[in-house]
PDB file of C-alpha atoms and ligand atoms in Angstrom:
ATOM      1  CA  MET A1399     250.507 163.608 -26.446  1.00 81.00           C
ATOM      2  CA  GLN A1400     253.688 163.298 -28.233  1.00 88.00           C
ATOM      3  CA  THR A1401     255.788 163.257 -24.393  1.00 96.00           C
ATOM      4  CA  LEU A1402     252.996 160.195 -23.740  1.00 98.00           C
ATOM      5  CA  ILE A1403     253.745 158.233 -26.939  1.00 98.00           C
ATOM      6  CA  GLN A1404     257.156 158.586 -26.471  1.00 98.00           C
ATOM      7  CA  ARG A1405     257.077 157.144 -22.948  1.00 98.00           C
ATOM      8  CA  THR A1406     255.252 154.200 -24.095  1.00 98.00           C
ATOM      9  CA  ALA A1407     257.790 153.666 -26.918  1.00 98.00           C
ATOM     10  CA  GLU A1408     260.515 153.572 -24.245  1.00 98.00           C
ATOM     11  CA  ALA A1409     258.627 151.310 -22.176  1.00 98.00           C
ATOM     12  CA  LEU A1410     258.049 148.611 -25.249  1.00 98.00           C
ATOM     13  CA  ALA A1411     261.504 149.110 -26.617  1.00 96.00           C
ATOM     14  CA  GLN A1412     262.951 147.631 -22.970  1.00 95.00           C
ATOM     15  CA  THR A1413     260.429 144.637 -22.759  1.00 94.00           C
ATOM     16  CA  ASN A1414     259.329 141.726 -24.779  1.00 91.00           C
ATOM     17  CA  THR A1415     256.462 140.636 -22.557  1.00 96.00           C
ATOM     18  CA  ALA A1416     254.061 143.580 -23.330  1.00 98.00           C
ATOM     19  CA  VAL A1417     250.638 142.729 -24.125  1.00 98.00           C
ATOM     20  CA  ALA A1418     247.496 144.523 -25.810  1.00 98.00           C
ATOM     21  CA  LEU A1419     244.037 144.840 -25.040  1.00 98.00           C
ATOM     22  CA  THR A1420     241.732 145.463 -27.945  1.00 98.00           C
ATOM     23  CA  GLY A1421     237.966 146.282 -28.558  1.00 97.00           C
ATOM     24  CA  ALA A1422     235.885 147.739 -30.969  1.00 95.00           C
ATOM     25  CA  GLY A1423     237.466 150.911 -31.110  1.00 97.00           C
ATOM     26  CA  ILE A1424     240.694 149.679 -32.895  1.00 98.00           C
ATOM     27  CA  SER A1425     238.239 148.375 -35.969  1.00 98.00           C
ATOM     28  CA  ILE A1426     236.120 151.854 -35.980  1.00 96.00           C
ATOM     29  CA  GLU A1427     238.544 152.899 -38.666  1.00 97.00           C
ATOM     30  CA  SER A1428     237.981 150.003 -40.854  1.00 97.00           C
ATOM     31  CA  GLY A1429     234.441 150.646 -41.049  1.00 95.00           C
ATOM     32  CA  ILE A1430     233.034 148.648 -38.161  1.00 93.00           C
ATOM     33  CA  PRO A1431     230.998 150.419 -36.040  1.00 89.00           C
ATOM     34  CA  PRO A1432     231.628 149.777 -32.200  1.00 89.00           C
ATOM     35  CA  PHE A1433     228.532 149.112 -29.845  1.00 83.00           C
ATOM     36  CA  ARG A1434     228.867 152.304 -27.474  1.00 81.00           C
ATOM     37  CA  GLY A1435     229.271 155.866 -28.380  1.00 78.00           C
ATOM     38  CA  PRO A1436     228.706 157.946 -31.097  1.00 77.00           C
ATOM     39  CA  GLY A1437     227.339 155.805 -34.403  1.00 77.00           C
ATOM     40  CA  GLY A1438     227.661 152.768 -32.049  1.00 80.00           C
ATOM     41  CA  LEU A1439     224.891 150.063 -32.581  1.00 79.00           C
ATOM     42  CA  TRP A1440     223.587 150.873 -29.067  1.00 80.00           C
ATOM     43  CA  GLU A1441     222.280 154.108 -30.537  1.00 82.00           C
ATOM     44  CA  LYS A1442     219.716 151.832 -32.312  1.00 82.00           C
ATOM     45  CA  LEU A1443     219.351 148.824 -30.896  1.00 83.00           C
ATOM     46  CA  ASP A1444     218.525 147.267 -27.082  1.00 84.00           C
ATOM     47  CA  PRO A1445     221.698 145.192 -26.269  1.00 77.00           C
ATOM     48  CA  MET A1446     219.506 142.949 -24.313  1.00 77.00           C
ATOM     49  CA  GLU A1447     217.099 142.050 -27.181  1.00 81.00           C
ATOM     50  CA  VAL A1448     219.861 141.575 -29.797  1.00 88.00           C
ATOM     51  CA  ALA A1449     222.786 140.347 -28.167  1.00 92.00           C
ATOM     52  CA  HIS A1450     221.883 138.315 -25.294  1.00 95.00           C
ATOM     53  CA  ILE A1451     221.880 134.404 -25.496  1.00 96.00           C
ATOM     54  CA  ASP A1452     218.097 134.342 -23.853  1.00 96.00           C
ATOM     55  CA  ALA A1453     216.871 136.950 -26.887  1.00 95.00           C
ATOM     56  CA  PHE A1454     219.099 134.590 -29.548  1.00 96.00           C
ATOM     57  CA  ARG A1455     217.122 131.429 -28.079  1.00 95.00           C
ATOM     58  CA  ARG A1456     213.878 133.183 -27.868  1.00 96.00           C
ATOM     59  CA  ASN A1457     213.955 134.735 -31.432  1.00 96.00           C
ATOM     60  CA  PRO A1458     217.022 133.705 -33.599  1.00 97.00           C
ATOM     61  CA  GLU A1459     215.409 135.008 -36.325  1.00 97.00           C
ATOM     62  CA  LYS A1460     215.100 138.175 -35.192  1.00 95.00           C
ATOM     63  CA  VAL A1461     218.731 138.423 -33.991  1.00 95.00           C
ATOM     64  CA  TRP A1462     219.934 137.449 -37.295  1.00 96.00           C
ATOM     65  CA  ASN A1463     218.016 139.885 -38.781  1.00 94.00           C
ATOM     66  CA  LEU A1464     218.926 142.574 -36.725  1.00 91.00           C
ATOM     67  CA  LEU A1465     222.620 142.443 -35.843  1.00 91.00           C
ATOM     68  CA  LEU A1466     223.971 139.268 -36.976  1.00 94.00           C
ATOM     69  CA  LYS A1467     223.521 139.538 -41.106  1.00 91.00           C
ATOM     70  CA  GLY A1468     224.654 143.317 -41.013  1.00 88.00           C
ATOM     71  CA  MET A1469     227.641 142.203 -38.877  1.00 88.00           C
ATOM     72  CA  GLN A1470     228.764 139.829 -41.793  1.00 87.00           C
ATOM     73  CA  ASP A1471     228.027 142.775 -44.402  1.00 88.00           C
ATOM     74  CA  PHE A1472     230.441 145.039 -42.425  1.00 91.00           C
ATOM     75  CA  LEU A1473     233.265 142.554 -42.045  1.00 92.00           C
ATOM     76  CA  ASP A1474     233.295 141.650 -45.779  1.00 90.00           C
ATOM     77  CA  ALA A1475     234.050 144.890 -46.441  1.00 93.00           C
ATOM     78  CA  ALA A1476     237.015 145.434 -43.823  1.00 97.00           C
ATOM     79  CA  GLN A1477     240.317 145.980 -43.749  1.00 98.00           C
ATOM     80  CA  PRO A1478     242.881 145.720 -41.139  1.00 98.00           C
ATOM     81  CA  ASN A1479     244.067 149.629 -40.305  1.00 98.00           C
ATOM     82  CA  ALA A1480     247.173 151.631 -38.933  1.00 98.00           C
ATOM     83  CA  GLY A1481     246.242 150.107 -35.556  1.00 98.00           C
ATOM     84  CA  HIS A1482     246.146 146.560 -36.236  1.00 98.00           C
ATOM     85  CA  ALA A1483     249.227 146.773 -38.221  1.00 98.00           C
ATOM     86  CA  GLY A1484     251.110 148.512 -35.721  1.00 98.00           C
ATOM     87  CA  LEU A1485     250.351 145.898 -33.281  1.00 98.00           C
ATOM     88  CA  ALA A1486     251.351 143.316 -36.186  1.00 98.00           C
ATOM     89  CA  GLN A1487     254.855 144.925 -36.441  1.00 98.00           C
ATOM     90  CA  LEU A1488     255.248 145.188 -32.451  1.00 98.00           C
ATOM     91  CA  GLU A1489     254.899 141.111 -32.206  1.00 98.00           C
ATOM     92  CA  ARG A1490     257.450 140.855 -35.157  1.00 97.00           C
ATOM     93  CA  TRP A1491     259.898 142.875 -33.482  1.00 96.00           C
ATOM     94  CA  GLY A1492     259.606 141.084 -30.552  1.00 96.00           C
ATOM     95  CA  PHE A1493     258.498 144.105 -28.432  1.00 97.00           C
ATOM     96  CA  LEU A1494     254.871 142.326 -27.635  1.00 98.00           C
ATOM     97  CA  ARG A1495     253.772 138.742 -26.969  1.00 98.00           C
ATOM     98  CA  ALA A1496     250.208 138.724 -27.701  1.00 98.00           C
ATOM     99  CA  VAL A1497     246.515 140.332 -28.417  1.00 98.00           C
ATOM    100  CA  ILE A1498     243.894 139.612 -26.416  1.00 98.00           C
ATOM    101  CA  THR A1499     240.817 141.013 -28.421  1.00 98.00           C
ATOM    102  CA  GLN A1500     237.495 141.358 -27.479  1.00 97.00           C
ATOM    103  CA  ASN A1501     236.855 142.097 -31.550  1.00 97.00           C
ATOM    104  CA  ILE A1502     235.271 139.209 -33.189  1.00 97.00           C
ATOM    105  CA  ASP A1503     236.030 140.587 -36.597  1.00 97.00           C
ATOM    106  CA  GLY A1504     239.495 138.889 -37.443  1.00 98.00           C
ATOM    107  CA  LEU A1505     241.254 141.848 -38.358  1.00 98.00           C
ATOM    108  CA  HIS A1506     244.294 141.346 -36.197  1.00 98.00           C
ATOM    109  CA  GLN A1507     245.056 137.959 -37.994  1.00 98.00           C
ATOM    110  CA  ALA A1508     244.463 139.736 -41.246  1.00 98.00           C
ATOM    111  CA  ALA A1509     247.050 142.285 -40.273  1.00 98.00           C
ATOM    112  CA  GLY A1510     249.531 139.392 -39.403  1.00 98.00           C
ATOM    113  CA  SER A1511     249.314 139.546 -35.707  1.00 98.00           C
ATOM    114  CA  ARG A1512     250.383 135.687 -34.452  1.00 98.00           C
ATOM    115  CA  ASP A1513     249.126 135.065 -31.339  1.00 98.00           C
ATOM    116  CA  VAL A1514     245.668 136.723 -30.830  1.00 98.00           C
ATOM    117  CA  ILE A1515     243.253 135.673 -28.095  1.00 98.00           C
ATOM    118  CA  GLU A1516     239.912 135.907 -29.235  1.00 98.00           C
ATOM    119  CA  PHE A1517     238.491 136.816 -25.937  1.00 98.00           C
ATOM    120  CA  HIS A1518     235.006 136.472 -26.861  1.00 97.00           C
ATOM    121  CA  GLY A1519     235.228 134.232 -30.086  1.00 97.00           C
ATOM    122  CA  THR A1520     234.874 134.881 -33.678  1.00 97.00           C
ATOM    123  CA  PHE A1521     232.337 135.367 -36.201  1.00 96.00           C
ATOM    124  CA  ALA A1522     234.391 133.854 -38.884  1.00 96.00           C
ATOM    125  CA  TRP A1523     232.593 130.548 -37.979  1.00 97.00           C
ATOM    126  CA  GLN A1524     229.323 129.383 -36.975  1.00 97.00           C
ATOM    127  CA  ARG A1525     228.095 126.520 -35.205  1.00 97.00           C
ATOM    128  CA  CYS A1526     225.194 124.492 -35.473  1.00 97.00           C
ATOM    129  CA  GLN A1527     223.084 124.742 -32.264  1.00 95.00           C
ATOM    130  CA  ASP A1528     221.758 120.918 -32.513  1.00 97.00           C
ATOM    131  CA  CYS A1529     224.621 118.994 -34.221  1.00 97.00           C
ATOM    132  CA  GLU A1530     227.704 121.687 -33.204  1.00 93.00           C
ATOM    133  CA  GLY A1531     228.907 121.195 -36.629  1.00 96.00           C
ATOM    134  CA  ARG A1532     231.150 124.176 -37.363  1.00 97.00           C
ATOM    135  CA  ILE A1533     231.018 126.063 -41.009  1.00 97.00           C
ATOM    136  CA  GLU A1534     233.086 129.023 -41.966  1.00 96.00           C
ATOM    137  CA  THR A1535     230.776 131.929 -42.361  1.00 95.00           C
ATOM    138  CA  PRO A1536     230.959 132.849 -45.781  1.00 92.00           C
ATOM    139  CA  ARG A1537     230.080 129.363 -46.719  1.00 94.00           C
ATOM    140  CA  VAL A1538     226.726 129.777 -44.704  1.00 94.00           C
ATOM    141  CA  ASP A1539     223.466 130.657 -47.132  1.00 92.00           C
ATOM    142  CA  LEU A1540     222.296 133.785 -45.577  1.00 90.00           C
ATOM    143  CA  SER A1541     219.315 134.251 -48.325  1.00 91.00           C
ATOM    144  CA  ARG A1542     217.305 132.331 -45.555  1.00 93.00           C
ATOM    145  CA  ILE A1543     217.437 133.607 -42.079  1.00 96.00           C
ATOM    146  CA  PRO A1544     218.020 132.258 -39.712  1.00 97.00           C
ATOM    147  CA  PRO A1545     220.181 130.109 -41.633  1.00 97.00           C
ATOM    148  CA  ARG A1546     220.556 126.451 -40.894  1.00 97.00           C
ATOM    149  CA  CYS A1547     222.569 123.316 -40.827  1.00 96.00           C
ATOM    150  CA  SER A1548     222.319 120.203 -42.978  1.00 95.00           C
ATOM    151  CA  CYS A1549     220.541 118.490 -40.085  1.00 97.00           C
ATOM    152  CA  GLY A1550     217.865 121.540 -39.605  1.00 96.00           C
ATOM    153  CA  GLY A1551     219.482 123.341 -36.757  1.00 97.00           C
ATOM    154  CA  ILE A1552     220.132 127.288 -36.494  1.00 98.00           C
ATOM    155  CA  TYR A1553     223.580 128.470 -36.897  1.00 98.00           C
ATOM    156  CA  ARG A1554     224.853 131.101 -34.470  1.00 97.00           C
ATOM    157  CA  PRO A1555     227.638 132.827 -34.393  1.00 97.00           C
ATOM    158  CA  ASP A1556     231.062 130.933 -33.170  1.00 97.00           C
ATOM    159  CA  CYS A1557     231.288 134.026 -30.207  1.00 96.00           C
ATOM    160  CA  VAL A1558     230.134 134.701 -26.959  1.00 96.00           C
ATOM    161  CA  PHE A1559     226.584 136.294 -26.147  1.00 96.00           C
ATOM    162  CA  PHE A1560     226.117 138.296 -23.477  1.00 94.00           C
ATOM    163  CA  GLY A1561     224.944 135.706 -20.791  1.00 95.00           C
ATOM    164  CA  GLU A1562     227.384 133.440 -21.605  1.00 96.00           C
ATOM    165  CA  MET A1563     230.840 132.182 -20.345  1.00 96.00           C
ATOM    166  CA  ILE A1564     234.212 133.149 -21.679  1.00 96.00           C
ATOM    167  CA  PRO A1565     235.815 129.948 -22.935  1.00 95.00           C
ATOM    168  CA  PRO A1566     237.917 129.043 -19.659  1.00 96.00           C
ATOM    169  CA  GLU A1567     241.113 128.417 -21.691  1.00 96.00           C
ATOM    170  CA  HIS A1568     240.779 132.089 -23.235  1.00 97.00           C
ATOM    171  CA  LEU A1569     240.589 133.683 -19.364  1.00 96.00           C
ATOM    172  CA  GLU A1570     243.305 131.084 -18.064  1.00 97.00           C
ATOM    173  CA  ARG A1571     246.108 132.278 -20.909  1.00 98.00           C
ATOM    174  CA  SER A1572     244.962 135.973 -20.981  1.00 98.00           C
ATOM    175  CA  GLN A1573     245.702 135.870 -16.886  1.00 97.00           C
ATOM    176  CA  GLN A1574     248.824 134.363 -17.256  1.00 98.00           C
ATOM    177  CA  LEU A1575     249.922 136.936 -20.025  1.00 98.00           C
ATOM    178  CA  VAL A1576     249.027 139.787 -18.185  1.00 98.00           C
ATOM    179  CA  THR A1577     249.675 138.841 -14.711  1.00 97.00           C
ATOM    180  CA  ARG A1578     253.547 138.708 -16.472  1.00 97.00           C
ATOM    181  CA  CYS A1579     253.479 141.602 -18.890  1.00 98.00           C
ATOM    182  CA  ASP A1580     255.986 144.829 -18.159  1.00 97.00           C
ATOM    183  CA  VAL A1581     253.357 147.010 -20.375  1.00 98.00           C
ATOM    184  CA  LEU A1582     249.720 146.533 -20.913  1.00 98.00           C
ATOM    185  CA  LEU A1583     248.360 148.426 -24.159  1.00 98.00           C
ATOM    186  CA  VAL A1584     244.849 148.954 -23.728  1.00 98.00           C
ATOM    187  CA  VAL A1585     243.300 150.205 -27.176  1.00 98.00           C
ATOM    188  CA  GLY A1586     239.735 151.115 -28.272  1.00 98.00           C
ATOM    189  CA  THR A1587     237.821 149.518 -25.346  1.00 96.00           C
ATOM    190  CA  SER A1588     235.012 151.482 -23.096  1.00 92.00           C
ATOM    191  CA  ALA A1589     236.197 148.676 -20.516  1.00 92.00           C
ATOM    192  CA  THR A1590     232.590 148.274 -19.510  1.00 90.00           C
ATOM    193  CA  VAL A1591     232.262 144.675 -20.562  1.00 90.00           C
ATOM    194  CA  HIS A1592     233.197 141.869 -18.000  1.00 92.00           C
ATOM    195  CA  PRO A1593     235.380 140.171 -17.431  1.00 95.00           C
ATOM    196  CA  ALA A1594     237.512 141.564 -20.222  1.00 95.00           C
ATOM    197  CA  ALA A1595     237.186 145.061 -18.181  1.00 95.00           C
ATOM    198  CA  MET A1596     239.056 143.056 -15.427  1.00 96.00           C
ATOM    199  CA  ILE A1597     242.214 142.758 -17.490  1.00 98.00           C
ATOM    200  CA  PRO A1598     243.602 145.996 -17.128  1.00 98.00           C
ATOM    201  CA  LEU A1599     243.092 145.981 -13.146  1.00 98.00           C
ATOM    202  CA  LEU A1600     244.819 142.628 -12.804  1.00 98.00           C
ATOM    203  CA  ALA A1601     248.120 144.023 -14.811  1.00 98.00           C
ATOM    204  CA  LYS A1602     248.085 147.092 -12.695  1.00 98.00           C
ATOM    205  CA  GLU A1603     247.861 144.944  -9.368  1.00 97.00           C
ATOM    206  CA  THR A1604     250.962 142.858 -10.620  1.00 97.00           C
ATOM    207  CA  GLY A1605     253.039 146.125 -11.682  1.00 97.00           C
ATOM    208  CA  ALA A1606     252.609 146.544 -15.283  1.00 98.00           C
ATOM    209  CA  LEU A1607     252.323 149.891 -16.995  1.00 98.00           C
ATOM    210  CA  VAL A1608     249.113 150.166 -18.434  1.00 98.00           C
ATOM    211  CA  VAL A1609     248.359 152.629 -21.170  1.00 98.00           C
ATOM    212  CA  GLU A1610     245.201 153.737 -22.988  1.00 98.00           C
ATOM    213  CA  ILE A1611     244.690 154.426 -26.355  1.00 98.00           C
ATOM    214  CA  ASN A1612     241.551 156.022 -26.890  1.00 98.00           C
ATOM    215  CA  PRO A1613     239.937 158.980 -28.284  1.00 97.00           C
ATOM    216  CA  GLU A1614     238.432 159.627 -24.670  1.00 96.00           C
ATOM    217  CA  PRO A1615     238.491 159.111 -21.150  1.00 97.00           C
ATOM    218  CA  THR A1616     237.309 155.265 -19.953  1.00 97.00           C
ATOM    219  CA  PRO A1617     236.138 154.206 -16.456  1.00 97.00           C
ATOM    220  CA  LEU A1618     239.922 153.066 -16.260  1.00 98.00           C
ATOM    221  CA  THR A1619     241.458 156.605 -16.836  1.00 98.00           C
ATOM    222  CA  GLY A1620     243.022 158.150 -13.670  1.00 96.00           C
ATOM    223  CA  ARG A1621     241.987 155.038 -11.542  1.00 96.00           C
ATOM    224  CA  VAL A1622     243.613 151.952 -13.399  1.00 98.00           C
ATOM    225  CA  SER A1623     245.742 153.159 -16.279  1.00 98.00           C
ATOM    226  CA  ASP A1624     248.965 155.096 -15.771  1.00 98.00           C
ATOM    227  CA  TYR A1625     248.008 157.405 -18.501  1.00 98.00           C
ATOM    228  CA  LEU A1626     245.541 157.924 -21.822  1.00 98.00           C
ATOM    229  CA  ILE A1627     246.820 158.518 -24.800  1.00 98.00           C
ATOM    230  CA  GLU A1628     244.088 160.521 -26.401  1.00 98.00           C
ATOM    231  CA  GLY A1629     243.536 160.073 -30.117  1.00 98.00           C
ATOM    232  CA  GLY A1630     242.277 157.748 -32.610  1.00 98.00           C
ATOM    233  CA  SER A1631     244.219 154.064 -32.522  1.00 98.00           C
ATOM    234  CA  GLY A1632     245.461 154.732 -36.268  1.00 98.00           C
ATOM    235  CA  ALA A1633     247.169 157.923 -35.862  1.00 98.00           C
ATOM    236  CA  VAL A1634     248.668 156.924 -32.524  1.00 98.00           C
ATOM    237  CA  PHE A1635     250.292 153.568 -33.942  1.00 98.00           C
ATOM    238  CA  ASP A1636     251.612 155.290 -36.658  1.00 98.00           C
ATOM    239  CA  GLU A1637     253.618 157.862 -34.157  1.00 98.00           C
ATOM    240  CA  LEU A1638     254.244 155.209 -31.691  1.00 98.00           C
ATOM    241  CA  LEU A1639     255.752 152.701 -34.136  1.00 98.00           C
ATOM    242  CA  THR A1640     257.823 155.164 -35.918  1.00 97.00           C
ATOM    243  CA  ARG A1641     259.557 156.140 -32.109  1.00 97.00           C
ATOM    244  CA  VAL A1642     259.742 152.421 -31.250  1.00 97.00           C
ATOM    245  CA  GLU A1643     261.498 151.966 -34.630  1.00 96.00           C
ATOM    246  CA  LYS A1644     264.314 154.459 -33.540  1.00 96.00           C
ATOM    247  CA  LEU A1645     264.942 152.747 -30.022  1.00 96.00           C
ATOM    248  CA  ARG A1646     265.200 149.100 -31.818  1.00 89.00           C
ATOM    249  CA  PRO A1647     268.770 147.508 -31.575  1.00 81.00           C
ATOM    250  CA  SER A1648     269.953 147.587 -35.347  1.00 72.00           C
ATOM    251  CA  ASP A1649     270.926 143.940 -35.035  1.00 54.00           C
ATOM    252  CA  THR A1650     267.575 142.337 -33.902  1.00 54.00           C
ATOM    253  CA  SER A1651     269.391 139.068 -32.996  1.00 51.00           C
ATOM    254  CA  LEU A1652     270.878 141.353 -29.798  1.00 51.00           C
ATOM    255  CA  MET A1653     267.344 141.029 -28.195  1.00 54.00           C
ATOM    256  CA  ALA A1654     266.839 138.852 -25.383  1.00 52.00           C
ATOM    257  CA  PRO A1655     264.849 135.385 -26.450  1.00 51.00           C
ATOM    258  CA  ARG A1656     261.297 135.307 -26.283  1.00 49.00           C
TER     259      ARG A1656
HETATM  260  P1  NAD B2447     233.002 149.422 -27.033  1.00 60.39           P
HETATM  261  O1  NAD B2447     232.108 149.503 -28.329  1.00 60.39           O
HETATM  262  O2  NAD B2447     232.342 149.617 -25.868  1.00 60.39           O
HETATM  263  O3  NAD B2447     233.744 151.018 -27.100  1.00 60.39           O
HETATM  264  C1  NAD B2447     234.482 151.487 -28.399  1.00 60.39           C
HETATM  265  C2  NAD B2447     235.417 152.248 -27.577  1.00 60.39           C
HETATM  266  O4  NAD B2447     236.508 152.641 -28.639  1.00 60.39           O
HETATM  267  C3  NAD B2447     235.046 153.495 -26.911  1.00 60.39           C
HETATM  268  O5  NAD B2447     235.922 153.649 -25.576  1.00 60.39           O
HETATM  269  C4  NAD B2447     235.517 154.571 -27.760  1.00 60.39           C
HETATM  270  O6  NAD B2447     236.041 155.788 -27.077  1.00 60.39           O
HETATM  271  C5  NAD B2447     236.667 154.017 -28.382  1.00 60.39           C
HETATM  272  N1  NAD B2447     237.413 154.756 -29.723  1.00 60.39           N
HETATM  273  C6  NAD B2447     236.555 155.360 -30.678  1.00 60.39           C
HETATM  274  N2  NAD B2447     236.932 155.590 -31.688  1.00 60.39           N
HETATM  275  C7  NAD B2447     238.367 155.240 -31.652  1.00 60.39           C
HETATM  276  C8  NAD B2447     239.361 155.063 -32.621  1.00 60.39           C
HETATM  277  N3  NAD B2447     239.607 155.839 -33.672  1.00 60.39           N
HETATM  278  N4  NAD B2447     240.601 154.572 -32.075  1.00 60.39           N
HETATM  279  C9  NAD B2447     240.262 153.878 -31.064  1.00 60.39           C
HETATM  280  N5  NAD B2447     239.321 154.018 -30.133  1.00 60.39           N
HETATM  281  C10 NAD B2447     238.185 154.542 -30.722  1.00 60.39           C
HETATM  282  O7  NAD B2447     233.836 148.787 -27.370  1.00 60.39           O
HETATM  283  P2  NAD B2447     234.323 147.375 -26.377  1.00 60.39           P
HETATM  284  O8  NAD B2447     235.047 147.912 -25.391  1.00 60.39           O
HETATM  285  O9  NAD B2447     235.111 146.713 -27.201  1.00 60.39           O
HETATM  286  O10 NAD B2447     233.136 146.452 -25.983  1.00 60.39           O
HETATM  287  C11 NAD B2447     232.119 146.029 -27.112  1.00 60.39           C
HETATM  288  C12 NAD B2447     231.878 144.641 -27.102  1.00 60.39           C
HETATM  289  O11 NAD B2447     231.286 144.415 -28.430  1.00 60.39           O
HETATM  290  C13 NAD B2447     233.399 143.724 -27.187  1.00 60.39           C
HETATM  291  O12 NAD B2447     233.155 142.624 -26.333  1.00 60.39           O
HETATM  292  C14 NAD B2447     233.253 143.245 -28.565  1.00 60.39           C
HETATM  293  O13 NAD B2447     233.224 141.748 -28.465  1.00 60.39           O
HETATM  294  C15 NAD B2447     231.605 143.455 -29.420  1.00 60.39           C
HETATM  295  N6  NAD B2447     232.085 144.284 -30.266  1.00 60.39           N
HETATM  296  C16 NAD B2447     233.104 144.076 -31.646  1.00 60.39           C
HETATM  297  C17 NAD B2447     233.276 144.559 -32.680  1.00 60.39           C
HETATM  298  C18 NAD B2447     234.232 144.024 -33.581  1.00 60.39           C
HETATM  299  O14 NAD B2447     234.565 142.796 -33.768  1.00 60.39           O
HETATM  300  N7  NAD B2447     234.960 145.057 -34.210  1.00 60.39           N
HETATM  301  C19 NAD B2447     232.515 145.880 -33.200  1.00 60.39           C
HETATM  302  C20 NAD B2447     231.136 145.887 -31.936  1.00 60.39           C
HETATM  303  C21 NAD B2447     230.934 145.575 -30.904  1.00 60.39           C
HETATM  304 ZN1   ZN B2448     223.340 120.423 -37.315  1.00 60.39          ZN
END
């Protein structure tokens, strides 16, 4: 594992076009459960009953009660961890161009990442189904479920449910970034939700080094990714950052402009 971390540090230190694709796994160490795997929400809930747009339209009260209300409780308590902090530091040092995240938890921004594409939108805002008015989630009255806008319409989170389209601007920008990157870090994603799962494939096809950071192999391992650094993202990023720092030029103004 140390050798793979060193290889990744060297690849990062030689580029300023690297991109990260992150998933629910990077936020597990912040206390937010993932969908799949041990402790995942799908152990208790059927995704099609709670996370599909048809389910929300059919019974918003049920989806708010089973999934969305609990999500807000997790987000209220969550702080960024070493994985989020590591990516923010790589961006500050000029090695990482952007983070494409499937997460809706805002933890990359909270850790200081500036260029974050929220591929599946965000939970930080709610949108009224009727008048399209937007409101920050903490300002929504959750004592009545489903929460309602002053116009009477039901609020839904500003994120993408299964069965909905990815905002085209996010798709386009992600495509642009990954087809131009030298290194793609794929962190904490099971790579099973499409079209996000296509991003590593696109990077590979256009010649990038694709590195997975995950405690377990995924469908990308041994097929699309060049290698897997097997471990939790916090510990791996701590080690990776120490190594990248040793490879940094002492005067960062010598680095190529972005
Ligand atoms: P997933 O739930 O399908 O898979 C989680 C992955 O994280 C697994 O591959 C697992 O092996 C890995 N993992 C477990 N512990 C880890 C650790 N300590 N460090 C790094 N990786 C670890 O996640 P997904 O691929 O992102 O797909 C789930 C979808 O659900 C996404 O589209 C996302 O929008 C949504 N989701 C988001 C959040 C969030 O915002 N935090 C939480 C749950 C689900
Ligand atoms: Zn409204």
